[in-house]
Amino acid sequence: MHYLLLLIFILLLSCKSEVNYRIDLDLNGEWQFQKIGDKQWTKANVPGVVQLDMLNAGLIENPFYGKNEYKIDWIGNENWEYKRSFTVDNSILNQDIVDLVFEGLDTYAEIKINGKNILEANNMFCSWRINCKQELKLGKNTISVLFKSPIKKKEQEYNRLGYKLPAGNDAGKIKISPFVRKAPYHFGWDWGPRIVTMGIWRPVRLESYSLAKIKDIYFEQKSVETDWANVSCEIELDVVTKGEFQLTVKDNDQILSQKMIKPQKGLHKYTLDFAIKNPQLWWTNGLGKPHLYNWNIELKYKNKILSSENHKIGLRKIELIQETDSIGTNYYFKLNGVPVFMKGANYIPQDNLLPRVTPNHYKELITNAADANMNMLRVWGGGIYENDIFYNLCDELGILVWQDFMFACSMYPGDKDFLSSVQKEINQNVKRLRNHPCIALWCGNNEIQIAWQYWGWQEKFGYSKKDSSKISRNYNKIFKNLIPSELKKLKTHRDYVHTSPLSNWGRKENFNHHSMHYWGVWHGNEPFENYKTNIGRFMSEYGFQSFPEMKSIKLFADSSQWFLNSEVMAHHQKSYIGNGMIKKHMEEYFPTPNTFEEFVYLSQLTQTLGIETAINSHRKTRRCMGTLYWQMNDCWPGPSWSGIDYYGRWKALHYRVKHLYEDISIIIDQGQENNLEIIISSDKLTTTYGNLKLELISFNGDKIWEMKTPITINKNSSQLVFKKNFAKVLKAQKTNNLFLKVTAELKDKNYQKLYYFKRPKDLNLRQAQIQKTIRKIPSGYQLDLFSSTLVKNLFIQIDKKEGNCSENYFDLLPKEKKVINIKTSENLNTTDINFLSINNLLN
């Protein structure tokens, strides 16, 4: 009998030792949804939004095709409900806490479990958590989420205010977007549609735990030098039952810091300090390896892990320098004590229906940025705080992130409820993002200050002095008080600016100070040449539009719409001056297109020419220390400022940027008195030696003149390396039949740049007979090209099949073999590959 009792006791101890103190139940996947007032329930998928679920169910047509955007506008004015059932067993119900966790609800939602109201949400950018243990029962349970139309929800508040708040992006009749903490671009923008979504747009789960759990972790980098890095790991615990616990920070199996604690019930913060000798620093793409440490944090109770987290941490010091200098006020970033010229673009959300953006979409897009030698992306303030995978990829690939808070081109309320919601939003998202080494800067908003000062809102909306004063005070409440106060409390060790830009392009003196959004070439109707003289200290926005290639256009328009002024092309062109501005600049530089396909092709070359002019001007002198063009990507298909279209296809711009953003860039410019100037901009952190080779070549490949001279390229600088009056070299030559080939021959790599003495439309280009051969390689195919004459801006088209070319829209030099790698999983032959070039248009 005693042996039997002893055996039972041992078995009980064994069972107790196997207790799982943390169990999650995934609530994603199949749900049902309906419009309030309807009786029919339809299958839905979570994460998702109403429009996506309706599309998947065949209830609406593709909103991106044709003018279907208009057909689904009604959806945003209705209320919708989602529901599902789920099973709970004792392993969950026996836990101390059972939290229902929504990582994102879009936007006004009422949640019920088993028919009982437990939670209301009002901010798309927040996560939501509530202990629902008392509402759960053993076995089958139900959950429902009622989404209320944000348009209807805020209509009364809009009418009650007494004056209108500016919301230039909002394409609705009632412009309620400033009142709603929801992605502003959902209400429309000048590059995207108005699709007011609702739904459980991020994952949802039950999270059950006992005793205690890790609530938040922050690795505060106190100091980072080449010999030592001092780190404080701040751990916030949610303690349910008082007891003795152990906290440990490990690097793989090495214990960095450990502490025994005896907390009472409640929330507690503990700090574990440690130091890393001779740390491997995190560097940006092109400057060094973006090294990431893999640190694990464990919370133990009686040698049992209650909670653990892994964090990949990059040790680095990032600073934004804004100081008075001989020009005005500089604006540049220092990484690990080194001034870094920032090369990148502005990033917008990848879809209007956000849940269909997959991890593969993120990987492809951020890899595309790295492949184009970018080292910074600006997450623009009219979109969303991106998913974790976005920042993880930027960490891994060495791409810094300029992080806007989600406010753009509008004035906002300043009432207590609104500010409370914003404070929660800021707190949650900064905590989520602050461990990422990629985060370089917090920025309060996009263009609001310059809009208030220069866009004439006061007159347009007829504000009284009292109204204007109140609206201005509300701006200060949010961007000069609330946000910086939260950042200070959270000790993020990043700089904050309350807006971008800090200088407006309307006045010449402003280009000497701070950050700049230069839109003179677009909204100001200025020529591309003005990019050469209107150079700010940091160019955080500028841009020019183009159309996506025909293969993409065919996915949103049928052949009856393939002309510039068709209904569908007009509908997908969201800029008020878009097509006219493209056409105007195209006519200035390029031959007249004969077909819509040729217009589309030339639109991309026009965009590329404009942005190349800008980037060269920015890199030409270190008075400017950053260039972020608008924009890298699209949220739907159509003409826009993007370098990569909605379907992930590189436009001519992205192919060109890959060269323009190399660590060494050759810039050729016509100076005064017919002097040809060659400037080399180097981002390398060491001085480089080599030769500068110049060759004057005819379009049929004859070499007219050449020279070679030794050069020393100073580290991290831009310098004039060659200057010559070329009139003597050209003599009686016809310059419409020549190009200059400049090569920097360096030890590790050759860098090349071509210069033409005439505009593309004035070149004497012959009809080209391009020889092509193709052979299979592991990644796809190798395409070998040869021509006896120059082929200008050769566009390689792969008809009816998919493939990514290593280069495209390039100049095929006469009598030089060109090798192109085509990445594809499809079977290709030479008949699948066709060409379009400037030569075709001039002959």
PDB file of C-alpha atoms in Angstrom, residues 421-612:
ATOM      1  CA  SER A 421      -5.802  56.904 -29.213  1.00  0.00           C
ATOM      2  CA  VAL A 422      -2.708  58.439 -30.827  1.00  0.00           C
ATOM      3  CA  GLN A 423      -0.707  58.006 -27.631  1.00  0.00           C
ATOM      4  CA  LYS A 424      -1.561  54.305 -27.512  1.00  0.00           C
ATOM      5  CA  GLU A 425      -0.647  53.960 -31.186  1.00  0.00           C
ATOM      6  CA  ILE A 426       2.721  55.648 -30.745  1.00  0.00           C
ATOM      7  CA  ASN A 427       3.576  53.686 -27.609  1.00  0.00           C
ATOM      8  CA  GLN A 428       2.739  50.310 -29.116  1.00  0.00           C
ATOM      9  CA  ASN A 429       4.468  50.816 -32.452  1.00  0.00           C
ATOM     10  CA  VAL A 430       7.624  52.401 -31.066  1.00  0.00           C
ATOM     11  CA  LYS A 431       7.974  49.542 -28.581  1.00  0.00           C
ATOM     12  CA  ARG A 432       7.515  47.077 -31.430  1.00  0.00           C
ATOM     13  CA  LEU A 433      10.093  48.731 -33.676  1.00  0.00           C
ATOM     14  CA  ARG A 434      12.742  50.213 -31.399  1.00  0.00           C
ATOM     15  CA  ASN A 435      14.933  47.083 -31.227  1.00  0.00           C
ATOM     16  CA  HIS A 436      15.454  47.102 -34.987  1.00  0.00           C
ATOM     17  CA  PRO A 437      18.879  48.450 -35.985  1.00  0.00           C
ATOM     18  CA  CYS A 438      17.386  49.600 -39.280  1.00  0.00           C
ATOM     19  CA  ILE A 439      15.312  52.355 -37.624  1.00  0.00           C
ATOM     20  CA  ALA A 440      17.271  55.553 -38.217  1.00  0.00           C
ATOM     21  CA  LEU A 441      14.772  58.355 -37.606  1.00  0.00           C
ATOM     22  CA  TRP A 442      11.309  59.018 -36.234  1.00  0.00           C
ATOM     23  CA  CYS A 443       9.393  61.622 -38.231  1.00  0.00           C
ATOM     24  CA  GLY A 444       6.102  63.078 -37.026  1.00  0.00           C
ATOM     25  CA  ASN A 445       4.275  63.476 -40.326  1.00  0.00           C
ATOM     26  CA  ASN A 446       4.387  63.996 -44.064  1.00  0.00           C
ATOM     27  CA  GLU A 447       4.157  67.591 -45.366  1.00  0.00           C
ATOM     28  CA  ILE A 448       1.685  68.933 -42.830  1.00  0.00           C
ATOM     29  CA  GLN A 449       3.675  71.951 -41.665  1.00  0.00           C
ATOM     30  CA  ILE A 450       4.492  73.188 -45.176  1.00  0.00           C
ATOM     31  CA  ALA A 451       0.900  72.532 -46.216  1.00  0.00           C
ATOM     32  CA  TRP A 452      -0.405  74.662 -43.350  1.00  0.00           C
ATOM     33  CA  GLN A 453       2.049  77.438 -44.178  1.00  0.00           C
ATOM     34  CA  TYR A 454       2.038  77.408 -47.987  1.00  0.00           C
ATOM     35  CA  TRP A 455      -0.912  75.506 -49.485  1.00  0.00           C
ATOM     36  CA  GLY A 456      -3.545  78.168 -48.793  1.00  0.00           C
ATOM     37  CA  TRP A 457      -5.734  76.073 -46.539  1.00  0.00           C
ATOM     38  CA  GLN A 458      -6.722  79.012 -44.357  1.00  0.00           C
ATOM     39  CA  GLU A 459      -8.245  80.849 -47.309  1.00  0.00           C
ATOM     40  CA  LYS A 460      -9.645  77.750 -49.023  1.00  0.00           C
ATOM     41  CA  PHE A 461     -11.567  76.624 -45.941  1.00  0.00           C
ATOM     42  CA  GLY A 462     -12.384  80.120 -44.685  1.00  0.00           C
ATOM     43  CA  TYR A 463     -10.943  79.663 -41.220  1.00  0.00           C
ATOM     44  CA  SER A 464     -11.423  82.379 -38.655  1.00  0.00           C
ATOM     45  CA  LYS A 465      -8.430  83.432 -36.549  1.00  0.00           C
ATOM     46  CA  LYS A 466      -9.874  81.402 -33.704  1.00  0.00           C
ATOM     47  CA  ASP A 467     -10.230  78.296 -35.877  1.00  0.00           C
ATOM     48  CA  SER A 468      -6.722  78.673 -37.306  1.00  0.00           C
ATOM     49  CA  SER A 469      -5.263  79.089 -33.838  1.00  0.00           C
ATOM     50  CA  LYS A 470      -7.031  75.962 -32.572  1.00  0.00           C
ATOM     51  CA  ILE A 471      -5.949  73.848 -35.558  1.00  0.00           C
ATOM     52  CA  SER A 472      -2.371  75.030 -35.173  1.00  0.00           C
ATOM     53  CA  ARG A 473      -2.402  74.261 -31.433  1.00  0.00           C
ATOM     54  CA  ASN A 474      -3.657  70.755 -32.184  1.00  0.00           C
ATOM     55  CA  TYR A 475      -0.686  70.271 -34.518  1.00  0.00           C
ATOM     56  CA  ASN A 476       1.672  71.231 -31.718  1.00  0.00           C
ATOM     57  CA  LYS A 477      -0.132  68.960 -29.252  1.00  0.00           C
ATOM     58  CA  ILE A 478       0.481  65.913 -31.435  1.00  0.00           C
ATOM     59  CA  PHE A 479       3.793  66.535 -33.178  1.00  0.00           C
ATOM     60  CA  LYS A 480       5.697  68.796 -30.816  1.00  0.00           C
ATOM     61  CA  ASN A 481       4.431  67.491 -27.476  1.00  0.00           C
ATOM     62  CA  LEU A 482       2.771  64.069 -27.450  1.00  0.00           C
ATOM     63  CA  ILE A 483       5.033  62.162 -29.853  1.00  0.00           C
ATOM     64  CA  PRO A 484       8.411  63.492 -28.630  1.00  0.00           C
ATOM     65  CA  SER A 485       7.257  62.967 -25.042  1.00  0.00           C
ATOM     66  CA  GLU A 486       6.461  59.298 -25.745  1.00  0.00           C
ATOM     67  CA  LEU A 487       9.783  58.820 -27.535  1.00  0.00           C
ATOM     68  CA  LYS A 488      11.666  60.292 -24.594  1.00  0.00           C
ATOM     69  CA  LYS A 489       9.954  57.907 -22.178  1.00  0.00           C
ATOM     70  CA  LEU A 490      10.790  54.949 -24.402  1.00  0.00           C
ATOM     71  CA  LYS A 491      14.506  55.883 -24.665  1.00  0.00           C
ATOM     72  CA  THR A 492      14.872  54.891 -28.317  1.00  0.00           C
ATOM     73  CA  HIS A 493      18.194  56.670 -28.945  1.00  0.00           C
ATOM     74  CA  ARG A 494      17.007  57.924 -32.342  1.00  0.00           C
ATOM     75  CA  ASP A 495      16.445  61.483 -33.411  1.00  0.00           C
ATOM     76  CA  TYR A 496      12.984  62.895 -34.018  1.00  0.00           C
ATOM     77  CA  VAL A 497      11.826  65.568 -36.450  1.00  0.00           C
ATOM     78  CA  HIS A 498       8.251  66.769 -36.260  1.00  0.00           C
ATOM     79  CA  THR A 499       7.689  66.817 -40.034  1.00  0.00           C
ATOM     80  CA  SER A 500       9.168  66.222 -43.459  1.00  0.00           C
ATOM     81  CA  PRO A 501      10.192  68.389 -45.140  1.00  0.00           C
ATOM     82  CA  LEU A 502      11.525  71.052 -42.835  1.00  0.00           C
ATOM     83  CA  SER A 503      12.076  73.398 -45.814  1.00  0.00           C
ATOM     84  CA  ASN A 504       9.706  74.277 -48.650  1.00  0.00           C
ATOM     85  CA  TRP A 505      10.861  74.321 -52.284  1.00  0.00           C
ATOM     86  CA  GLY A 506       9.033  77.525 -53.146  1.00  0.00           C
ATOM     87  CA  ARG A 507      11.952  79.775 -52.057  1.00  0.00           C
ATOM     88  CA  LYS A 508      15.556  79.557 -53.246  1.00  0.00           C
ATOM     89  CA  GLU A 509      17.050  80.176 -49.782  1.00  0.00           C
ATOM     90  CA  ASN A 510      15.166  77.173 -48.397  1.00  0.00           C
ATOM     91  CA  PHE A 511      17.367  74.782 -50.394  1.00  0.00           C
ATOM     92  CA  ASN A 512      20.213  75.664 -48.020  1.00  0.00           C
ATOM     93  CA  HIS A 513      18.465  74.226 -44.987  1.00  0.00           C
ATOM     94  CA  HIS A 514      17.322  70.869 -43.614  1.00  0.00           C
ATOM     95  CA  SER A 515      15.211  68.322 -45.541  1.00  0.00           C
ATOM     96  CA  MET A 516      13.451  69.115 -48.810  1.00  0.00           C
ATOM     97  CA  HIS A 517      10.546  67.767 -50.862  1.00  0.00           C
ATOM     98  CA  TYR A 518      11.216  69.247 -54.288  1.00  0.00           C
ATOM     99  CA  TRP A 519       8.165  69.120 -56.562  1.00  0.00           C
ATOM    100  CA  GLY A 520       9.005  72.021 -58.858  1.00  0.00           C
ATOM    101  CA  VAL A 521       9.596  69.669 -61.792  1.00  0.00           C
ATOM    102  CA  TRP A 522       6.116  68.154 -61.374  1.00  0.00           C
ATOM    103  CA  HIS A 523       3.643  70.418 -59.593  1.00  0.00           C
ATOM    104  CA  GLY A 524       5.628  73.522 -60.491  1.00  0.00           C
ATOM    105  CA  ASN A 525       5.749  72.634 -64.199  1.00  0.00           C
ATOM    106  CA  GLU A 526       9.529  73.149 -64.251  1.00  0.00           C
ATOM    107  CA  PRO A 527      11.973  71.500 -66.708  1.00  0.00           C
ATOM    108  CA  PHE A 528      14.297  68.624 -65.810  1.00  0.00           C
ATOM    109  CA  GLU A 529      17.203  71.075 -65.962  1.00  0.00           C
ATOM    110  CA  ASN A 530      15.980  72.609 -62.706  1.00  0.00           C
ATOM    111  CA  TYR A 531      17.012  69.429 -60.878  1.00  0.00           C
ATOM    112  CA  LYS A 532      20.592  70.599 -61.454  1.00  0.00           C
ATOM    113  CA  THR A 533      20.205  73.841 -59.534  1.00  0.00           C
ATOM    114  CA  ASN A 534      17.462  73.134 -56.973  1.00  0.00           C
ATOM    115  CA  ILE A 535      19.411  70.911 -54.613  1.00  0.00           C
ATOM    116  CA  GLY A 536      18.517  70.693 -50.947  1.00  0.00           C
ATOM    117  CA  ARG A 537      20.642  69.483 -48.057  1.00  0.00           C
ATOM    118  CA  PHE A 538      18.684  66.199 -47.950  1.00  0.00           C
ATOM    119  CA  MET A 539      16.202  65.377 -50.709  1.00  0.00           C
ATOM    120  CA  SER A 540      13.542  63.273 -49.021  1.00  0.00           C
ATOM    121  CA  GLU A 541      11.035  63.558 -51.880  1.00  0.00           C
ATOM    122  CA  TYR A 542      11.046  64.348 -55.599  1.00  0.00           C
ATOM    123  CA  GLY A 543       9.749  62.337 -58.509  1.00  0.00           C
ATOM    124  CA  PHE A 544       8.285  61.880 -61.969  1.00  0.00           C
ATOM    125  CA  GLN A 545       5.650  59.532 -63.336  1.00  0.00           C
ATOM    126  CA  SER A 546       5.636  56.732 -65.905  1.00  0.00           C
ATOM    127  CA  PHE A 547       3.341  53.948 -67.054  1.00  0.00           C
ATOM    128  CA  PRO A 548       3.925  50.299 -66.186  1.00  0.00           C
ATOM    129  CA  GLU A 549       4.948  48.130 -69.141  1.00  0.00           C
ATOM    130  CA  MET A 550       2.317  46.708 -71.486  1.00  0.00           C
ATOM    131  CA  LYS A 551       2.449  43.266 -69.877  1.00  0.00           C
ATOM    132  CA  SER A 552       1.161  44.903 -66.662  1.00  0.00           C
ATOM    133  CA  ILE A 553      -1.346  47.158 -68.430  1.00  0.00           C
ATOM    134  CA  LYS A 554      -2.938  44.090 -70.013  1.00  0.00           C
ATOM    135  CA  LEU A 555      -3.797  42.864 -66.512  1.00  0.00           C
ATOM    136  CA  PHE A 556      -6.059  45.854 -65.740  1.00  0.00           C
ATOM    137  CA  ALA A 557      -7.319  46.968 -69.181  1.00  0.00           C
ATOM    138  CA  ASP A 558      -8.502  45.234 -72.350  1.00  0.00           C
ATOM    139  CA  SER A 559      -7.214  46.188 -75.804  1.00  0.00           C
ATOM    140  CA  SER A 560     -10.058  48.639 -76.414  1.00  0.00           C
ATOM    141  CA  GLN A 561      -8.548  50.823 -73.664  1.00  0.00           C
ATOM    142  CA  TRP A 562      -4.960  50.873 -74.932  1.00  0.00           C
ATOM    143  CA  PHE A 563      -4.767  54.557 -75.729  1.00  0.00           C
ATOM    144  CA  LEU A 564      -3.807  57.510 -73.597  1.00  0.00           C
ATOM    145  CA  ASN A 565      -7.215  59.158 -73.256  1.00  0.00           C
ATOM    146  CA  SER A 566      -9.279  56.000 -72.780  1.00  0.00           C
ATOM    147  CA  GLU A 567     -11.668  55.808 -69.842  1.00  0.00           C
ATOM    148  CA  VAL A 568      -9.614  53.155 -68.048  1.00  0.00           C
ATOM    149  CA  MET A 569      -6.264  54.927 -68.524  1.00  0.00           C
ATOM    150  CA  ALA A 570      -7.843  58.162 -67.287  1.00  0.00           C
ATOM    151  CA  HIS A 571      -9.289  56.318 -64.292  1.00  0.00           C
ATOM    152  CA  HIS A 572      -5.991  54.711 -63.310  1.00  0.00           C
ATOM    153  CA  GLN A 573      -4.162  58.038 -63.689  1.00  0.00           C
ATOM    154  CA  LYS A 574      -4.816  59.586 -60.277  1.00  0.00           C
ATOM    155  CA  SER A 575      -2.665  62.699 -60.702  1.00  0.00           C
ATOM    156  CA  TYR A 576      -4.519  65.801 -61.802  1.00  0.00           C
ATOM    157  CA  ILE A 577      -1.756  66.651 -64.318  1.00  0.00           C
ATOM    158  CA  GLY A 578      -0.250  63.219 -64.861  1.00  0.00           C
ATOM    159  CA  ASN A 579      -0.553  62.279 -68.515  1.00  0.00           C
ATOM    160  CA  GLY A 580      -0.060  65.830 -69.739  1.00  0.00           C
ATOM    161  CA  MET A 581       3.117  66.233 -67.696  1.00  0.00           C
ATOM    162  CA  ILE A 582       4.546  62.944 -68.985  1.00  0.00           C
ATOM    163  CA  LYS A 583       3.726  63.920 -72.576  1.00  0.00           C
ATOM    164  CA  LYS A 584       5.219  67.394 -72.232  1.00  0.00           C
ATOM    165  CA  HIS A 585       8.603  66.182 -70.993  1.00  0.00           C
ATOM    166  CA  MET A 586       8.620  63.253 -73.393  1.00  0.00           C
ATOM    167  CA  GLU A 587       8.230  65.596 -76.366  1.00  0.00           C
ATOM    168  CA  GLU A 588      11.179  67.645 -75.111  1.00  0.00           C
ATOM    169  CA  TYR A 589      13.655  64.771 -75.221  1.00  0.00           C
ATOM    170  CA  PHE A 590      12.325  61.821 -77.193  1.00  0.00           C
ATOM    171  CA  PRO A 591      10.924  61.058 -80.669  1.00  0.00           C
ATOM    172  CA  THR A 592       7.180  61.025 -81.172  1.00  0.00           C
ATOM    173  CA  PRO A 593       5.641  57.622 -80.398  1.00  0.00           C
ATOM    174  CA  ASN A 594       3.538  56.036 -83.120  1.00  0.00           C
ATOM    175  CA  THR A 595       1.649  53.629 -80.870  1.00  0.00           C
ATOM    176  CA  PHE A 596       0.424  53.430 -77.292  1.00  0.00           C
ATOM    177  CA  GLU A 597       3.009  50.720 -76.619  1.00  0.00           C
ATOM    178  CA  GLU A 598       5.749  53.123 -77.734  1.00  0.00           C
ATOM    179  CA  PHE A 599       4.282  55.856 -75.517  1.00  0.00           C
ATOM    180  CA  VAL A 600       4.390  53.524 -72.517  1.00  0.00           C
ATOM    181  CA  TYR A 601       8.007  52.621 -73.290  1.00  0.00           C
ATOM    182  CA  LEU A 602       9.014  56.276 -73.705  1.00  0.00           C
ATOM    183  CA  SER A 603       7.188  57.270 -70.506  1.00  0.00           C
ATOM    184  CA  GLN A 604       9.596  55.046 -68.577  1.00  0.00           C
ATOM    185  CA  LEU A 605      12.625  56.529 -70.352  1.00  0.00           C
ATOM    186  CA  THR A 606      11.331  60.033 -69.631  1.00  0.00           C
ATOM    187  CA  GLN A 607      10.915  59.232 -65.947  1.00  0.00           C
ATOM    188  CA  THR A 608      14.387  57.696 -65.849  1.00  0.00           C
ATOM    189  CA  LEU A 609      15.982  60.712 -67.507  1.00  0.00           C
ATOM    190  CA  GLY A 610      14.395  63.069 -64.997  1.00  0.00           C
ATOM    191  CA  ILE A 611      15.318  61.065 -61.900  1.00  0.00           C
ATOM    192  CA  GLU A 612      18.835  60.402 -63.216  1.00  0.00           C
TER     193      GLU A 612
END
